């Protein structure tokens, strides 16, 4: 498709897919399902003139139904599932004292950077798929897809699955080896706004009563905070403390891990060790320049965008100097108001393990919810090396 430049140096381009999505929905050939990332429900408000930080979850769900999706699910459900898998993976590595510190793996730009620049460190990456990919796999191939059996016509045995993300790199993630096929299309928050406008939906006037469909729509506050820098780690700590029987003696809120300003945030987790958050890829690159991180930390979260996904390349552009703080504030407000704030408390996740996945890190969970990584060469990097070579020869 046609490309829109989203980065001043041309390193990142956004390939729009929203026309294709509308076309597929209008053809009514397949049952359709959409999932929405935690950061999108807040930033989408800015596209319709609302105050930055306005939470539009219900309005957004209503808009997605009017656009034509049959099922509207929540990526936060899969964020809770990611935590179950990643906290278990972390505790196993901790027990065996192997491949520590664990690196989080839900940011595809960070995964790409490691594969291209530091393949020697790939064993540190969690093998847990990102929430987007987990949700896609469950929707395409899990119990939900099977439950639709009667609705399928012959030859069309898969639902049409779309995700809406604050991120341009998530488009690339969906075609990675090992996860490709979990999703049909990935759209950014900005593309969602374009679809709503193209359909003539009066977004700001929509009622706020929309609810996600289940069973892939329930989530805890821990799933929601994935949208902010430090959120993944805080969510891991909340559930890991339960797994090791220390839930009552550990806080639920880890304020040291929050915030959009500091490059690196750290916290000491009693009985486990020190964890670090790299707020932006530059902070991670600086950290990896020395070897100190190897002994200092047991787990490191890296989100490539400053502020985490709420500052992602697929979010609306804003001139407000406090935009990241405002979006972040709303993310933690949703968490604070959630009846459940630890991922293991998600009732539908518990049912999913009981009926389909057995337990975290089981062979069934590995088949559907984990992935692998490999060293690779960037075409851009190879081209630059080639040009550099030509340059030198000419010189
Ligand atoms: Fe995408 Fe940025 Fe979030 Fe990484 S931090 S997943 S690049 S929006």
Short mmCIF file of C-alpha atoms and ligand atoms in Angstrom, two decimals:
data_model
loop_
_atom_site.label_atom_id
_atom_site.label_comp_id
_atom_site.label_asym_id
_atom_site.label_seq_id
_atom_site.Cartn_x
_atom_site.Cartn_y
_atom_site.Cartn_z
CA UNK A 1 0.00 0.00 0.00
CA UNK A 2 0.84 3.65 0.03
CA UNK A 3 3.26 4.69 2.79
CA UNK A 4 2.96 7.65 5.13
CA UNK A 5 6.16 8.99 6.61
CA UNK A 6 5.95 9.08 10.41
CA UNK A 7 9.58 9.64 11.32
CA UNK A 8 11.62 12.73 10.35
CA UNK A 9 14.65 10.68 9.27
CA UNK A 10 12.61 8.10 7.38
CA UNK A 11 13.71 5.21 9.61
CA UNK A 12 10.11 4.29 10.36
CA UNK A 13 7.26 4.29 7.92
CA UNK A 14 3.64 3.49 8.51
CA UNK A 15 1.86 1.40 5.92
CA UNK A 16 -1.85 2.09 6.29
CA UNK A 17 -4.21 -0.89 6.23
CA UNK A 18 -7.47 0.63 7.38
CA UNK A 19 -8.94 0.71 3.85
CA UNK A 20 -8.30 -3.05 3.55
CA UNK A 21 -9.95 -3.64 6.92
CA UNK A 22 -13.09 -1.70 5.98
CA UNK A 23 -13.22 -3.50 2.65
CA UNK A 24 -13.02 -6.92 4.35
CA UNK A 25 -15.63 -5.99 6.95
CA UNK A 26 -17.98 -4.75 4.24
CA UNK A 27 -17.65 -8.02 2.33
CA UNK A 28 -19.21 -9.88 5.34
CA UNK A 29 -17.44 -13.05 4.32
CA UNK A 30 -15.85 -13.91 7.65
CA UNK A 31 -16.64 -13.55 11.34
CA UNK A 32 -14.49 -10.62 12.48
CA UNK A 33 -12.80 -9.90 15.81
CA UNK A 34 -10.77 -6.89 16.92
CA UNK A 35 -8.56 -6.38 19.97
CA UNK A 36 -7.51 -2.98 21.35
CA UNK A 37 -4.30 -2.13 23.22
CA UNK A 38 -4.36 -0.42 26.63
CA UNK A 39 -2.87 2.90 25.44
CA UNK A 40 -5.32 3.35 22.52
CA UNK A 41 -8.49 3.83 24.61
CA UNK A 42 -6.98 6.99 26.09
CA UNK A 43 -5.13 8.63 23.19
CA UNK A 44 -8.00 8.10 20.71
CA UNK A 45 -9.89 10.87 22.57
CA UNK A 46 -7.31 13.44 21.40
CA UNK A 47 -8.21 12.75 17.74
CA UNK A 48 -11.74 13.97 18.45
CA UNK A 49 -10.91 17.17 20.30
CA UNK A 50 -11.32 15.79 23.81
CA UNK A 51 -9.02 16.72 26.68
CA UNK A 52 -5.75 14.72 26.69
CA UNK A 53 -6.07 11.89 29.19
CA UNK A 54 -9.81 11.39 28.60
CA UNK A 55 -10.63 7.69 28.93
CA UNK A 56 -12.83 6.57 26.00
CA UNK A 57 -13.04 2.80 26.53
CA UNK A 58 -16.85 2.49 26.22
CA UNK A 59 -17.12 5.02 23.37
CA UNK A 60 -14.35 3.25 21.48
CA UNK A 61 -16.04 -0.16 21.86
CA UNK A 62 -19.31 1.31 20.55
CA UNK A 63 -17.45 2.87 17.60
CA UNK A 64 -15.79 -0.46 16.75
CA UNK A 65 -19.18 -2.20 16.71
CA UNK A 66 -20.57 0.53 14.44
CA UNK A 67 -17.57 0.13 12.13
CA UNK A 68 -18.69 -3.47 11.70
CA UNK A 69 -16.65 -5.79 13.94
CA UNK A 70 -18.60 -8.81 15.19
CA UNK A 71 -16.50 -9.21 18.35
CA UNK A 72 -14.62 -6.51 20.26
CA UNK A 73 -11.96 -7.90 22.59
CA UNK A 74 -9.40 -6.43 24.94
CA UNK A 75 -5.64 -6.84 24.46
CA UNK A 76 -5.46 -6.42 28.26
CA UNK A 77 -6.86 -9.96 28.60
CA UNK A 78 -3.74 -11.24 26.85
CA UNK A 79 -1.55 -8.87 28.87
CA UNK A 80 -2.77 -10.73 31.98
CA UNK A 81 -1.96 -14.00 30.25
CA UNK A 82 1.49 -12.69 29.26
CA UNK A 83 2.11 -12.00 32.95
CA UNK A 84 1.12 -15.55 33.96
CA UNK A 85 3.57 -16.96 31.44
CA UNK A 86 6.36 -14.43 31.99
CA UNK A 87 6.22 -14.45 35.82
CA UNK A 88 6.42 -18.27 35.74
CA UNK A 89 9.28 -18.16 33.25
CA UNK A 90 11.10 -15.65 35.45
CA UNK A 91 10.70 -17.73 38.61
CA UNK A 92 11.96 -20.86 36.83
CA UNK A 93 15.05 -19.02 35.59
CA UNK A 94 15.52 -17.54 39.06
CA UNK A 95 15.38 -21.00 40.68
CA UNK A 96 17.86 -22.37 38.16
CA UNK A 97 19.92 -19.13 38.14
CA UNK A 98 19.91 -19.32 34.35
CA UNK A 99 19.60 -16.64 31.64
CA UNK A 100 19.25 -13.83 34.15
CA UNK A 101 18.49 -11.00 34.02
CA UNK A 102 15.34 -11.76 32.09
CA UNK A 103 14.55 -9.17 29.41
CA UNK A 104 10.89 -8.40 28.69
CA UNK A 105 9.86 -9.17 25.10
CA UNK A 106 6.57 -7.39 24.45
CA UNK A 107 8.15 -4.46 22.56
CA UNK A 108 8.97 -5.62 19.01
CA UNK A 109 11.29 -2.68 18.31
CA UNK A 110 13.47 -3.80 21.26
CA UNK A 111 13.37 -7.43 20.09
CA UNK A 112 14.40 -6.33 16.58
CA UNK A 113 17.22 -4.22 17.96
CA UNK A 114 18.62 -7.14 19.94
CA UNK A 115 18.35 -9.58 17.03
CA UNK A 116 20.23 -7.18 14.77
CA UNK A 117 22.74 -5.62 17.18
CA UNK A 118 23.21 -7.95 20.16
CA UNK A 119 22.27 -11.50 19.18
CA UNK A 120 24.64 -12.69 21.91
CA UNK A 121 22.00 -11.53 24.43
CA UNK A 122 18.94 -13.25 22.92
CA UNK A 123 18.91 -15.95 25.61
CA UNK A 124 17.95 -13.25 28.11
CA UNK A 125 14.75 -12.40 26.22
CA UNK A 126 11.56 -13.90 27.62
CA UNK A 127 10.13 -16.40 25.12
CA UNK A 128 6.62 -15.27 26.05
CA UNK A 129 4.77 -13.77 23.07
CA UNK A 130 3.57 -10.18 23.31
CA UNK A 131 -0.08 -9.60 24.33
CA UNK A 132 -0.96 -8.70 20.73
CA UNK A 133 0.34 -12.01 19.41
CA UNK A 134 -1.10 -14.09 22.24
CA UNK A 135 -4.51 -12.58 21.73
CA UNK A 136 -4.30 -13.17 18.00
CA UNK A 137 -3.28 -16.82 18.49
CA UNK A 138 -6.13 -17.45 20.94
CA UNK A 139 -8.68 -15.77 18.67
CA UNK A 140 -7.50 -17.56 15.52
CA UNK A 141 -6.74 -20.98 16.90
CA UNK A 142 -7.97 -21.22 20.50
CA UNK A 143 -11.34 -22.14 22.00
CA UNK A 144 -12.96 -18.95 20.66
CA UNK A 145 -12.31 -19.99 17.07
CA UNK A 146 -13.55 -23.51 17.80
CA UNK A 147 -16.69 -22.15 19.44
CA UNK A 148 -17.51 -20.37 16.19
CA UNK A 149 -17.52 -23.66 14.29
CA UNK A 150 -21.22 -23.53 13.51
CA UNK A 151 -20.97 -19.98 12.15
CA UNK A 152 -18.34 -20.78 9.55
CA UNK A 153 -19.18 -21.53 6.02
CA UNK A 154 -17.18 -24.15 4.23
CA UNK A 155 -13.59 -23.19 3.45
CA UNK A 156 -13.62 -20.15 5.72
CA UNK A 157 -12.59 -21.74 8.96
CA UNK A 158 -10.78 -18.84 10.57
CA UNK A 159 -12.09 -15.61 11.99
CA UNK A 160 -10.78 -12.36 10.50
CA UNK A 161 -8.58 -10.92 13.26
CA UNK A 162 -7.47 -7.29 13.58
CA UNK A 163 -5.55 -5.51 16.32
CA UNK A 164 -5.38 -1.80 17.11
CA UNK A 165 -2.10 -0.67 18.61
CA UNK A 166 -0.33 2.56 19.59
CA UNK A 167 2.60 1.29 17.58
CA UNK A 168 3.92 1.10 14.02
CA UNK A 169 6.41 -1.68 14.97
CA UNK A 170 3.47 -3.96 15.88
CA UNK A 171 2.69 -4.23 12.15
CA UNK A 172 6.14 -5.72 11.63
CA UNK A 173 5.79 -7.94 14.69
CA UNK A 174 2.67 -9.60 13.27
CA UNK A 175 4.67 -11.02 10.35
CA UNK A 176 7.67 -12.22 12.37
CA UNK A 177 8.72 -15.83 11.91
CA UNK A 178 7.13 -17.92 14.67
CA UNK A 179 4.08 -15.69 15.15
CA UNK A 180 3.04 -14.89 11.59
CA UNK A 181 -0.57 -15.92 10.97
CA UNK A 182 -1.92 -14.92 14.40
CA UNK A 183 -3.37 -11.71 12.96
CA UNK A 184 -4.73 -10.52 9.62
CA UNK A 185 -4.18 -6.78 10.04
CA UNK A 186 -2.63 -4.41 12.57
CA UNK A 187 -3.83 -0.80 12.70
CA UNK A 188 -2.51 2.15 14.69
CA UNK A 189 -4.56 4.41 16.98
CA UNK A 190 -4.38 7.05 14.23
CA UNK A 191 -5.78 4.60 11.68
CA UNK A 192 -8.64 3.79 14.04
CA UNK A 193 -9.46 7.51 14.10
CA UNK A 194 -9.41 7.59 10.29
CA UNK A 195 -11.81 4.63 10.12
CA UNK A 196 -14.19 6.27 12.59
CA UNK A 197 -14.11 9.50 10.55
CA UNK A 198 -14.53 7.64 7.25
CA UNK A 199 -17.64 5.93 8.61
CA UNK A 200 -19.02 9.31 9.77
CA UNK A 201 -19.36 8.11 13.39
CA UNK A 202 -19.83 11.01 15.86
CA UNK A 203 -17.23 9.65 18.29
CA UNK A 204 -17.40 12.25 21.04
CA UNK A 205 -21.20 12.00 21.14
CA UNK A 206 -21.24 8.20 21.49
CA UNK A 207 -22.47 6.76 24.80
CA UNK A 208 -19.76 5.48 27.15
CA UNK A 209 -21.55 2.22 27.90
CA UNK A 210 -19.75 -0.12 25.46
CA UNK A 211 -18.48 -3.38 26.97
CA UNK A 212 -15.88 -5.81 25.65
CA UNK A 213 -17.00 -9.26 24.57
CA UNK A 214 -15.99 -12.28 26.59
CA UNK A 215 -14.16 -14.58 27.20
CA UNK A 216 -11.27 -12.63 25.60
CA UNK A 217 -12.32 -9.30 27.06
CA UNK A 218 -11.92 -9.46 30.83
CA UNK A 219 -8.82 -7.91 32.37
CA UNK A 220 -7.27 -6.69 35.60
CA UNK A 221 -5.57 -3.40 36.36
CA UNK A 222 -2.24 -5.17 35.82
CA UNK A 223 -3.13 -5.70 32.15
CA UNK A 224 -3.97 -2.02 31.73
CA UNK A 225 -0.63 -0.72 33.05
CA UNK A 226 1.18 -2.50 30.18
CA UNK A 227 0.57 0.74 28.30
CA UNK A 228 3.05 2.70 30.46
CA UNK A 229 6.81 2.41 30.96
CA UNK A 230 7.37 0.22 34.05
CA UNK A 231 3.91 -1.33 33.81
CA UNK A 232 5.00 -4.74 32.55
CA UNK A 233 7.51 -5.12 35.37
CA UNK A 234 5.04 -3.94 38.00
CA UNK A 235 2.49 -6.43 36.71
CA UNK A 236 5.09 -9.26 36.82
CA UNK A 237 6.01 -8.38 40.41
CA UNK A 238 2.35 -8.34 41.50
CA UNK A 239 1.75 -11.88 40.23
CA UNK A 240 5.21 -13.31 41.03
CA UNK A 241 4.76 -12.22 44.67
CA UNK A 242 1.62 -14.37 44.75
CA UNK A 243 3.42 -17.34 43.16
CA UNK A 244 6.14 -17.22 45.84
CA UNK A 245 3.64 -16.76 48.69
CA UNK A 246 4.68 -13.18 49.52
CA UNK A 247 1.62 -11.38 48.27
CA UNK A 248 0.57 -10.17 51.72
CA UNK A 249 3.96 -8.73 52.61
CA UNK A 250 4.56 -6.95 49.28
CA UNK A 251 2.96 -3.73 48.04
CA UNK A 252 0.54 -3.70 45.12
CA UNK A 253 1.74 -0.29 43.91
CA UNK A 254 5.37 0.09 42.84
CA UNK A 255 5.72 3.85 42.45
CA UNK A 256 9.51 3.60 41.94
CA UNK A 257 8.84 1.81 38.63
CA UNK A 258 6.44 4.45 37.28
CA UNK A 259 7.04 7.70 35.43
CA UNK A 260 7.90 8.98 31.97
CA UNK A 261 10.87 11.20 32.82
CA UNK A 262 13.69 9.09 34.30
CA UNK A 263 15.78 7.06 31.83
CA UNK A 264 16.27 4.13 34.19
CA UNK A 265 14.04 3.25 37.14
CA UNK A 266 14.93 0.53 39.64
CA UNK A 267 13.38 -1.25 42.62
CA UNK A 268 14.55 -3.92 45.05
CA UNK A 269 12.09 -6.82 45.20
CA UNK A 270 12.44 -8.49 48.62
CA UNK A 271 13.80 -12.03 48.39
CA UNK A 272 14.27 -11.79 44.61
CA UNK A 273 16.65 -8.95 43.75
CA UNK A 274 16.81 -5.68 41.88
CA UNK A 275 14.79 -4.98 38.73
CA UNK A 276 15.31 -2.18 36.19
CA UNK A 277 13.13 -0.32 33.71
CA UNK A 278 14.76 1.22 30.63
CA UNK A 279 12.45 4.05 29.61
CA UNK A 280 13.22 4.20 25.87
CA UNK A 281 15.62 2.21 23.70
CA UNK A 282 18.43 4.78 24.16
CA UNK A 283 18.44 4.04 27.91
CA UNK A 284 18.82 0.31 27.16
CA UNK A 285 21.62 0.93 24.67
CA UNK A 286 23.50 2.96 27.27
CA UNK A 287 22.95 0.29 29.92
CA UNK A 288 24.30 -2.47 27.67
CA UNK A 289 27.52 -0.56 26.93
CA UNK A 290 29.03 -1.80 30.20
CA UNK A 291 28.68 -5.20 31.86
CA UNK A 292 27.33 -3.95 35.21
CA UNK A 293 23.71 -4.91 34.40
CA UNK A 294 24.61 -8.61 34.37
CA UNK A 295 25.16 -8.81 38.13
CA UNK A 296 23.08 -5.88 39.25
CA UNK A 297 19.61 -6.92 38.02
CA UNK A 298 17.43 -10.04 37.91
CA UNK A 299 14.98 -8.62 35.35
CA UNK A 300 15.01 -5.67 32.93
CA UNK A 301 12.02 -4.15 31.16
CA UNK A 302 12.71 -2.31 27.91
CA UNK A 303 10.08 -0.33 26.02
CA UNK A 304 11.54 1.45 23.00
CA UNK A 305 9.32 4.54 23.21
CA UNK A 306 9.89 7.03 26.01
CA UNK A 307 6.93 6.68 28.36
CA UNK A 308 6.18 3.20 26.99
CA UNK A 309 3.41 2.46 24.48
CA UNK A 310 1.45 5.55 25.52
CA UNK A 311 4.19 7.46 23.68
CA UNK A 312 4.16 5.08 20.69
CA UNK A 313 4.66 6.00 17.04
CA UNK A 314 1.04 5.08 16.20
CA UNK A 315 -0.49 7.45 18.74
CA UNK A 316 -1.96 10.85 17.78
CA UNK A 317 0.63 13.62 17.39
CA UNK A 318 0.48 16.21 20.16
CA UNK A 319 2.13 19.56 20.86
CA UNK A 320 1.27 19.35 24.57
CA UNK A 321 4.58 19.14 26.51
CA UNK A 322 2.82 17.18 29.27
CA UNK A 323 1.03 14.75 26.97
CA UNK A 324 2.89 11.66 28.23
CA UNK A 325 2.13 12.50 31.88
CA UNK A 326 -1.55 13.06 31.11
CA UNK A 327 -1.92 9.76 29.24
CA UNK A 328 0.03 7.95 31.98
CA UNK A 329 -2.12 9.39 34.75
CA UNK A 330 -5.24 7.93 33.12
CA UNK A 331 -3.62 4.49 32.73
CA UNK A 332 -2.95 4.27 36.46
CA UNK A 333 -6.41 5.66 37.26
CA UNK A 334 -7.98 2.77 35.33
CA UNK A 335 -5.74 0.36 37.28
CA UNK A 336 -6.64 1.98 40.62
CA UNK A 337 -10.35 1.66 39.88
CA UNK A 338 -10.17 -1.99 38.77
CA UNK A 339 -11.80 -4.54 41.07
CA UNK A 340 -8.90 -6.94 40.39
CA UNK A 341 -5.33 -5.70 40.06
CA UNK A 342 -3.24 -8.88 39.82
CA UNK A 343 -3.22 -10.88 36.60
CA UNK A 344 -3.69 -14.28 38.25
CA UNK A 345 -7.03 -13.02 39.66
CA UNK A 346 -8.49 -12.77 36.13
CA UNK A 347 -11.33 -15.33 36.26
CA UNK A 348 -11.34 -16.02 32.52
CA UNK A 349 -7.59 -16.62 32.57
CA UNK A 350 -8.09 -19.16 35.35
CA UNK A 351 -10.78 -20.87 33.23
CA UNK A 352 -8.52 -20.81 30.18
CA UNK A 353 -5.81 -22.72 32.07
CA UNK A 354 -8.38 -25.14 33.50
CA UNK A 355 -9.91 -25.95 30.11
CA UNK A 356 -7.26 -25.37 27.47
CA UNK A 357 -3.75 -24.61 28.67
CA UNK A 358 -3.31 -26.73 31.83
CA UNK A 359 -0.88 -24.41 33.67
CA UNK A 360 1.57 -21.60 32.89
CA UNK A 361 4.55 -22.75 30.76
CA UNK A 362 2.87 -26.13 30.07
CA UNK A 363 3.51 -27.75 26.66
CA UNK A 364 0.09 -26.47 25.49
CA UNK A 365 0.94 -22.96 26.65
CA UNK A 366 4.31 -23.16 24.93
CA UNK A 367 2.75 -24.22 21.64
CA UNK A 368 0.31 -21.29 21.55
CA UNK A 369 1.88 -18.55 23.65
CA UNK A 370 5.66 -18.67 23.23
CA UNK A 371 8.05 -17.81 20.42
CA UNK A 372 11.73 -17.84 19.50
CA UNK A 373 14.36 -15.36 18.35
CA UNK A 374 17.29 -15.47 15.97
CA UNK A 375 20.18 -13.27 14.94
CA UNK A 376 19.38 -11.38 11.77
CA UNK A 377 20.78 -8.73 9.50
CA UNK A 378 19.05 -5.49 8.82
CA UNK A 379 18.75 -4.77 5.07
CA UNK A 380 19.29 -1.11 5.90
CA UNK A 381 22.41 -1.97 7.89
CA UNK A 382 23.81 -4.12 5.06
CA UNK A 383 23.09 -1.35 2.56
CA UNK A 384 24.87 1.19 4.76
CA UNK A 385 27.86 -1.14 5.14
CA UNK A 386 27.93 -1.63 1.37
CA UNK A 387 27.77 2.13 0.72
CA UNK A 388 30.44 2.70 3.33
CA UNK A 389 32.62 0.17 1.48
CA UNK A 390 32.03 1.87 -1.88
CA UNK A 391 32.81 5.22 -0.29
CA UNK A 392 36.11 4.03 1.05
CA UNK A 393 37.13 2.45 -2.23
CA UNK A 394 36.31 5.65 -4.07
CA UNK A 395 38.16 7.70 -1.48
FE1 LIG B 1 5.59 -0.17 20.06
FE2 LIG B 1 6.83 1.81 21.34
FE3 LIG B 1 5.18 0.15 22.67
FE4 LIG B 1 7.56 -0.72 21.76
S1 LIG B 1 7.20 0.86 23.33
S2 LIG B 1 5.59 -1.78 21.61
S3 LIG B 1 7.76 0.41 19.82
S4 LIG B 1 4.61 1.60 21.06
#
